[in-house]
Amino acid sequence: MLGNILLLINLNYMKQTKKSEIIYVPLSAIKPDPIQPRKNFDARRLANLKESIAKYGIRNPLLVEKTMNPQEFLLIDGERRLRASMELNSRMEVPVIVQEMQGEAERLIQQFHVQKQHLDWSGVESAHAVTRLAGLLKISTAELAEQLQIPQRTIQDYAALGSLADVSAFEKSETPLMWAMPIGSVIRT
């Protein structure tokens, strides 16, 4: 089912990009986005993906963006596939869908929507993305909620979580996101 969801995501991007086509590029030409909101990857799931790629290849193309250097691409979606492929053979070529360059805010919004569809994207990673996006766009939580198509209360919870002094402790505690705002207000008083 997850494979079907990812295929639908990629097909959706194919519709959105100009002259979307799948091409093959060397792994060395793909650079991970240093400000990608998703940072945590389960080692066991990565190992399983590596085995699958070794046996069947990459079934869903990576989504990349053109850069100022025509020989390089910025990774938008497919970090796990990229990492697993690099471990297998850093010289291999992988299927990608190339989209035009976009601004940092546009890219972050796109990555936010892509990552929300992944199973193991943490609330902390979402909070970091929302906090950074709010800073980039300089818009209200209501406008950001509309832009991301999620409830304003969720945006407020993410912003509260992003403002906590010890976010990693909050994440390890597995406390529900809705408690970030009350905990934050207690810590600040």
mmCIF file of C-alpha atoms in Angstrom:
data_model
loop_
_atom_site.group_PDB
_atom_site.id
_atom_site.type_symbol
_atom_site.label_atom_id
_atom_site.label_comp_id
_atom_site.label_asym_id
_atom_site.label_seq_id
_atom_site.Cartn_x
_atom_site.Cartn_y
_atom_site.Cartn_z
ATOM 1 C CA MET A 1 0.000 0.000 0.000
ATOM 2 C CA LEU A 2 2.821 2.446 0.871
ATOM 3 C CA GLY A 3 4.364 1.750 -2.529
ATOM 4 C CA ASN A 4 1.070 2.675 -4.189
ATOM 5 C CA ILE A 5 0.880 5.894 -2.153
ATOM 6 C CA LEU A 6 4.423 6.816 -3.135
ATOM 7 C CA LEU A 7 3.655 6.054 -6.781
ATOM 8 C CA LEU A 8 0.599 8.335 -6.599
ATOM 9 C CA ILE A 9 2.738 11.080 -5.035
ATOM 10 C CA ASN A 10 5.265 10.761 -7.824
ATOM 11 C CA LEU A 11 2.547 10.678 -10.489
ATOM 12 C CA ASN A 12 1.090 13.830 -8.954
ATOM 13 C CA TYR A 13 4.480 15.537 -9.213
ATOM 14 C CA MET A 14 4.791 14.378 -12.784
ATOM 15 C CA LYS A 15 1.562 16.249 -13.573
ATOM 16 C CA GLN A 16 2.822 19.389 -11.818
ATOM 17 C CA THR A 17 6.243 19.659 -13.398
ATOM 18 C CA LYS A 18 6.925 20.961 -16.861
ATOM 19 C CA LYS A 19 7.795 18.214 -19.312
ATOM 20 C CA SER A 20 7.905 15.670 -16.496
ATOM 21 C CA GLU A 21 9.724 12.604 -17.540
ATOM 22 C CA ILE A 22 11.718 9.974 -15.796
ATOM 23 C CA ILE A 23 15.410 10.150 -16.567
ATOM 24 C CA TYR A 24 18.376 8.286 -15.106
ATOM 25 C CA VAL A 25 21.162 10.225 -13.427
ATOM 26 C CA PRO A 26 24.264 9.143 -11.481
ATOM 27 C CA LEU A 27 23.847 9.092 -7.719
ATOM 28 C CA SER A 28 26.832 11.418 -7.462
ATOM 29 C CA ALA A 29 24.807 14.129 -9.247
ATOM 30 C CA ILE A 30 22.109 14.144 -6.536
ATOM 31 C CA LYS A 31 22.748 16.263 -3.466
ATOM 32 C CA PRO A 32 20.602 15.863 -0.346
ATOM 33 C CA ASP A 33 18.820 19.042 0.683
ATOM 34 C CA PRO A 34 20.677 20.286 3.790
ATOM 35 C CA ILE A 35 17.492 21.901 5.095
ATOM 36 C CA GLN A 36 15.271 18.875 4.479
ATOM 37 C CA PRO A 37 12.885 18.731 7.458
ATOM 38 C CA ARG A 38 13.093 14.956 7.807
ATOM 39 C CA LYS A 39 16.244 13.954 9.679
ATOM 40 C CA ASN A 40 15.536 10.588 11.296
ATOM 41 C CA PHE A 41 15.619 7.327 9.390
ATOM 42 C CA ASP A 42 14.998 3.920 10.936
ATOM 43 C CA ALA A 43 18.107 1.773 10.361
ATOM 44 C CA ARG A 44 16.124 -1.477 10.094
ATOM 45 C CA ARG A 45 13.742 -0.055 7.503
ATOM 46 C CA LEU A 46 16.687 1.417 5.601
ATOM 47 C CA ALA A 47 18.376 -2.013 5.551
ATOM 48 C CA ASN A 48 15.139 -3.607 4.254
ATOM 49 C CA LEU A 49 14.908 -0.981 1.542
ATOM 50 C CA LYS A 50 18.526 -1.619 0.575
ATOM 51 C CA GLU A 51 17.761 -5.342 0.156
ATOM 52 C CA SER A 52 14.698 -4.539 -1.939
ATOM 53 C CA ILE A 53 16.626 -2.151 -4.191
ATOM 54 C CA ALA A 54 19.397 -4.716 -4.602
ATOM 55 C CA LYS A 55 16.855 -7.296 -5.712
ATOM 56 C CA TYR A 56 14.303 -5.236 -7.656
ATOM 57 C CA GLY A 57 15.889 -1.827 -8.289
ATOM 58 C CA ILE A 58 14.270 1.495 -7.476
ATOM 59 C CA ARG A 59 10.571 1.176 -8.232
ATOM 60 C CA ASN A 60 9.624 4.822 -7.610
ATOM 61 C CA PRO A 61 11.728 7.630 -9.050
ATOM 62 C CA LEU A 62 13.355 10.151 -6.756
ATOM 63 C CA LEU A 63 12.071 13.689 -7.042
ATOM 64 C CA VAL A 64 14.839 16.213 -7.686
ATOM 65 C CA GLU A 65 15.097 19.878 -8.494
ATOM 66 C CA LYS A 66 17.390 21.572 -10.961
ATOM 67 C CA THR A 67 20.215 23.652 -9.485
ATOM 68 C CA MET A 68 22.431 26.431 -10.803
ATOM 69 C CA ASN A 69 24.910 23.693 -11.734
ATOM 70 C CA PRO A 70 23.399 21.753 -14.669
ATOM 71 C CA GLN A 71 25.362 18.653 -13.588
ATOM 72 C CA GLU A 72 23.760 18.541 -10.099
ATOM 73 C CA PHE A 73 20.279 18.070 -8.717
ATOM 74 C CA LEU A 74 18.821 18.833 -5.282
ATOM 75 C CA LEU A 75 16.889 15.961 -3.699
ATOM 76 C CA ILE A 76 13.293 16.824 -2.819
ATOM 77 C CA ASP A 77 11.885 13.362 -2.067
ATOM 78 C CA GLY A 78 13.593 9.979 -1.820
ATOM 79 C CA GLU A 79 16.278 10.377 0.836
ATOM 80 C CA ARG A 80 15.854 6.776 2.044
ATOM 81 C CA ARG A 81 16.111 5.462 -1.523
ATOM 82 C CA LEU A 82 19.150 7.661 -2.124
ATOM 83 C CA ARG A 83 20.894 6.488 1.056
ATOM 84 C CA ALA A 84 20.142 2.819 0.398
ATOM 85 C CA SER A 85 21.352 3.109 -3.201
ATOM 86 C CA MET A 86 24.559 4.856 -2.143
ATOM 87 C CA GLU A 87 25.314 1.985 0.233
ATOM 88 C CA LEU A 88 24.828 -0.495 -2.598
ATOM 89 C CA ASN A 89 26.766 1.200 -5.358
ATOM 90 C CA SER A 90 27.642 4.874 -5.391
ATOM 91 C CA ARG A 91 28.241 4.717 -9.156
ATOM 92 C CA MET A 92 24.783 3.516 -10.115
ATOM 93 C CA GLU A 93 22.258 5.611 -11.984
ATOM 94 C CA VAL A 94 18.794 6.065 -10.524
ATOM 95 C CA PRO A 95 15.441 7.132 -11.973
ATOM 96 C CA VAL A 96 14.443 10.698 -11.148
ATOM 97 C CA ILE A 97 11.725 13.165 -11.958
ATOM 98 C CA VAL A 98 13.288 16.571 -12.477
ATOM 99 C CA GLN A 99 11.422 19.723 -11.590
ATOM 100 C CA GLU A 100 12.372 23.356 -12.056
ATOM 101 C CA MET A 101 14.210 25.317 -9.355
ATOM 102 C CA GLN A 102 11.954 26.776 -6.703
ATOM 103 C CA GLY A 103 12.333 29.061 -3.719
ATOM 104 C CA GLU A 104 13.160 27.770 -0.256
ATOM 105 C CA ALA A 105 9.620 28.366 1.045
ATOM 106 C CA GLU A 106 8.015 26.606 -1.939
ATOM 107 C CA ARG A 107 10.403 23.671 -1.525
ATOM 108 C CA LEU A 108 9.716 23.422 2.212
ATOM 109 C CA ILE A 109 5.947 23.441 1.645
ATOM 110 C CA GLN A 110 6.320 20.680 -0.936
ATOM 111 C CA GLN A 111 8.581 18.655 1.361
ATOM 112 C CA PHE A 112 6.171 19.140 4.249
ATOM 113 C CA HIS A 113 3.331 17.620 2.231
ATOM 114 C CA VAL A 114 5.489 14.760 0.962
ATOM 115 C CA GLN A 115 6.818 13.945 4.432
ATOM 116 C CA LYS A 116 3.374 14.039 6.047
ATOM 117 C CA GLN A 117 2.551 11.065 3.840
ATOM 118 C CA HIS A 118 5.491 9.057 5.118
ATOM 119 C CA LEU A 119 4.855 6.781 8.077
ATOM 120 C CA ASP A 120 7.723 7.728 10.353
ATOM 121 C CA TRP A 121 8.017 11.499 10.114
ATOM 122 C CA SER A 122 8.118 12.735 13.701
ATOM 123 C CA GLY A 123 6.195 15.577 15.264
ATOM 124 C CA VAL A 124 9.502 17.251 16.062
ATOM 125 C CA GLU A 125 10.532 17.188 12.401
ATOM 126 C CA SER A 126 7.130 18.642 11.496
ATOM 127 C CA ALA A 127 7.549 21.301 14.181
ATOM 128 C CA HIS A 128 10.958 22.302 12.841
ATOM 129 C CA ALA A 129 9.557 22.560 9.310
ATOM 130 C CA VAL A 130 6.559 24.639 10.430
ATOM 131 C CA THR A 131 8.704 26.929 12.592
ATOM 132 C CA ARG A 132 11.179 27.514 9.770
ATOM 133 C CA LEU A 133 8.437 28.018 7.209
ATOM 134 C CA ALA A 134 6.661 30.545 9.449
ATOM 135 C CA GLY A 135 9.945 32.451 9.724
ATOM 136 C CA LEU A 136 10.526 32.360 5.969
ATOM 137 C CA LEU A 137 7.047 33.428 4.949
ATOM 138 C CA LYS A 138 6.389 35.821 7.864
ATOM 139 C CA ILE A 139 2.685 34.987 7.875
ATOM 140 C CA SER A 140 0.134 34.280 10.601
ATOM 141 C CA THR A 141 -0.617 30.798 11.892
ATOM 142 C CA ALA A 142 -4.014 31.011 10.158
ATOM 143 C CA GLU A 143 -2.370 31.786 6.815
ATOM 144 C CA LEU A 144 0.225 29.058 7.332
ATOM 145 C CA ALA A 145 -2.514 26.563 8.225
ATOM 146 C CA GLU A 146 -4.295 27.466 5.005
ATOM 147 C CA GLN A 147 -1.066 27.183 3.000
ATOM 148 C CA LEU A 148 -0.262 23.736 4.451
ATOM 149 C CA GLN A 149 -3.909 22.639 4.481
ATOM 150 C CA ILE A 150 -3.860 21.551 8.114
ATOM 151 C CA PRO A 151 -5.825 22.875 11.125
ATOM 152 C CA GLN A 152 -4.607 26.118 12.692
ATOM 153 C CA ARG A 153 -4.498 24.422 16.110
ATOM 154 C CA THR A 154 -2.007 21.880 14.698
ATOM 155 C CA ILE A 155 0.166 24.743 13.412
ATOM 156 C CA GLN A 156 0.021 26.337 16.866
ATOM 157 C CA ASP A 157 0.995 23.023 18.487
ATOM 158 C CA TYR A 158 3.917 22.602 16.088
ATOM 159 C CA ALA A 159 5.053 26.180 16.756
ATOM 160 C CA ALA A 160 4.868 25.559 20.512
ATOM 161 C CA LEU A 161 6.846 22.353 20.162
ATOM 162 C CA GLY A 162 9.438 24.126 18.037
ATOM 163 C CA SER A 163 9.872 26.736 20.773
ATOM 164 C CA LEU A 164 10.534 24.262 23.597
ATOM 165 C CA ALA A 165 14.018 24.488 25.062
ATOM 166 C CA ASP A 166 14.626 20.726 25.044
ATOM 167 C CA VAL A 167 12.815 19.411 21.989
ATOM 168 C CA SER A 168 14.768 16.137 21.979
ATOM 169 C CA ALA A 169 13.576 15.281 25.492
ATOM 170 C CA PHE A 170 9.992 15.992 24.424
ATOM 171 C CA GLU A 171 10.418 13.748 21.370
ATOM 172 C CA LYS A 172 11.917 10.872 23.392
ATOM 173 C CA SER A 173 9.054 11.078 25.896
ATOM 174 C CA GLU A 174 6.560 10.300 23.098
ATOM 175 C CA THR A 175 4.231 12.905 24.586
ATOM 176 C CA PRO A 176 1.377 13.761 22.207
ATOM 177 C CA LEU A 177 1.865 16.934 20.168
ATOM 178 C CA MET A 178 -1.224 18.564 21.720
ATOM 179 C CA TRP A 179 0.706 18.848 25.005
ATOM 180 C CA ALA A 180 3.518 20.968 23.547
ATOM 181 C CA MET A 181 1.695 24.268 24.097
ATOM 182 C CA PRO A 182 0.706 23.623 27.751
ATOM 183 C CA ILE A 183 4.181 22.288 28.575
ATOM 184 C CA GLY A 184 5.797 25.256 26.865
ATOM 185 C CA SER A 185 3.729 27.732 28.855
ATOM 186 C CA VAL A 186 4.655 26.010 32.146
ATOM 187 C CA ILE A 187 8.372 26.003 31.259
ATOM 188 C CA ARG A 188 8.319 29.728 30.411
ATOM 189 C CA THR A 189 6.646 30.760 33.680
#
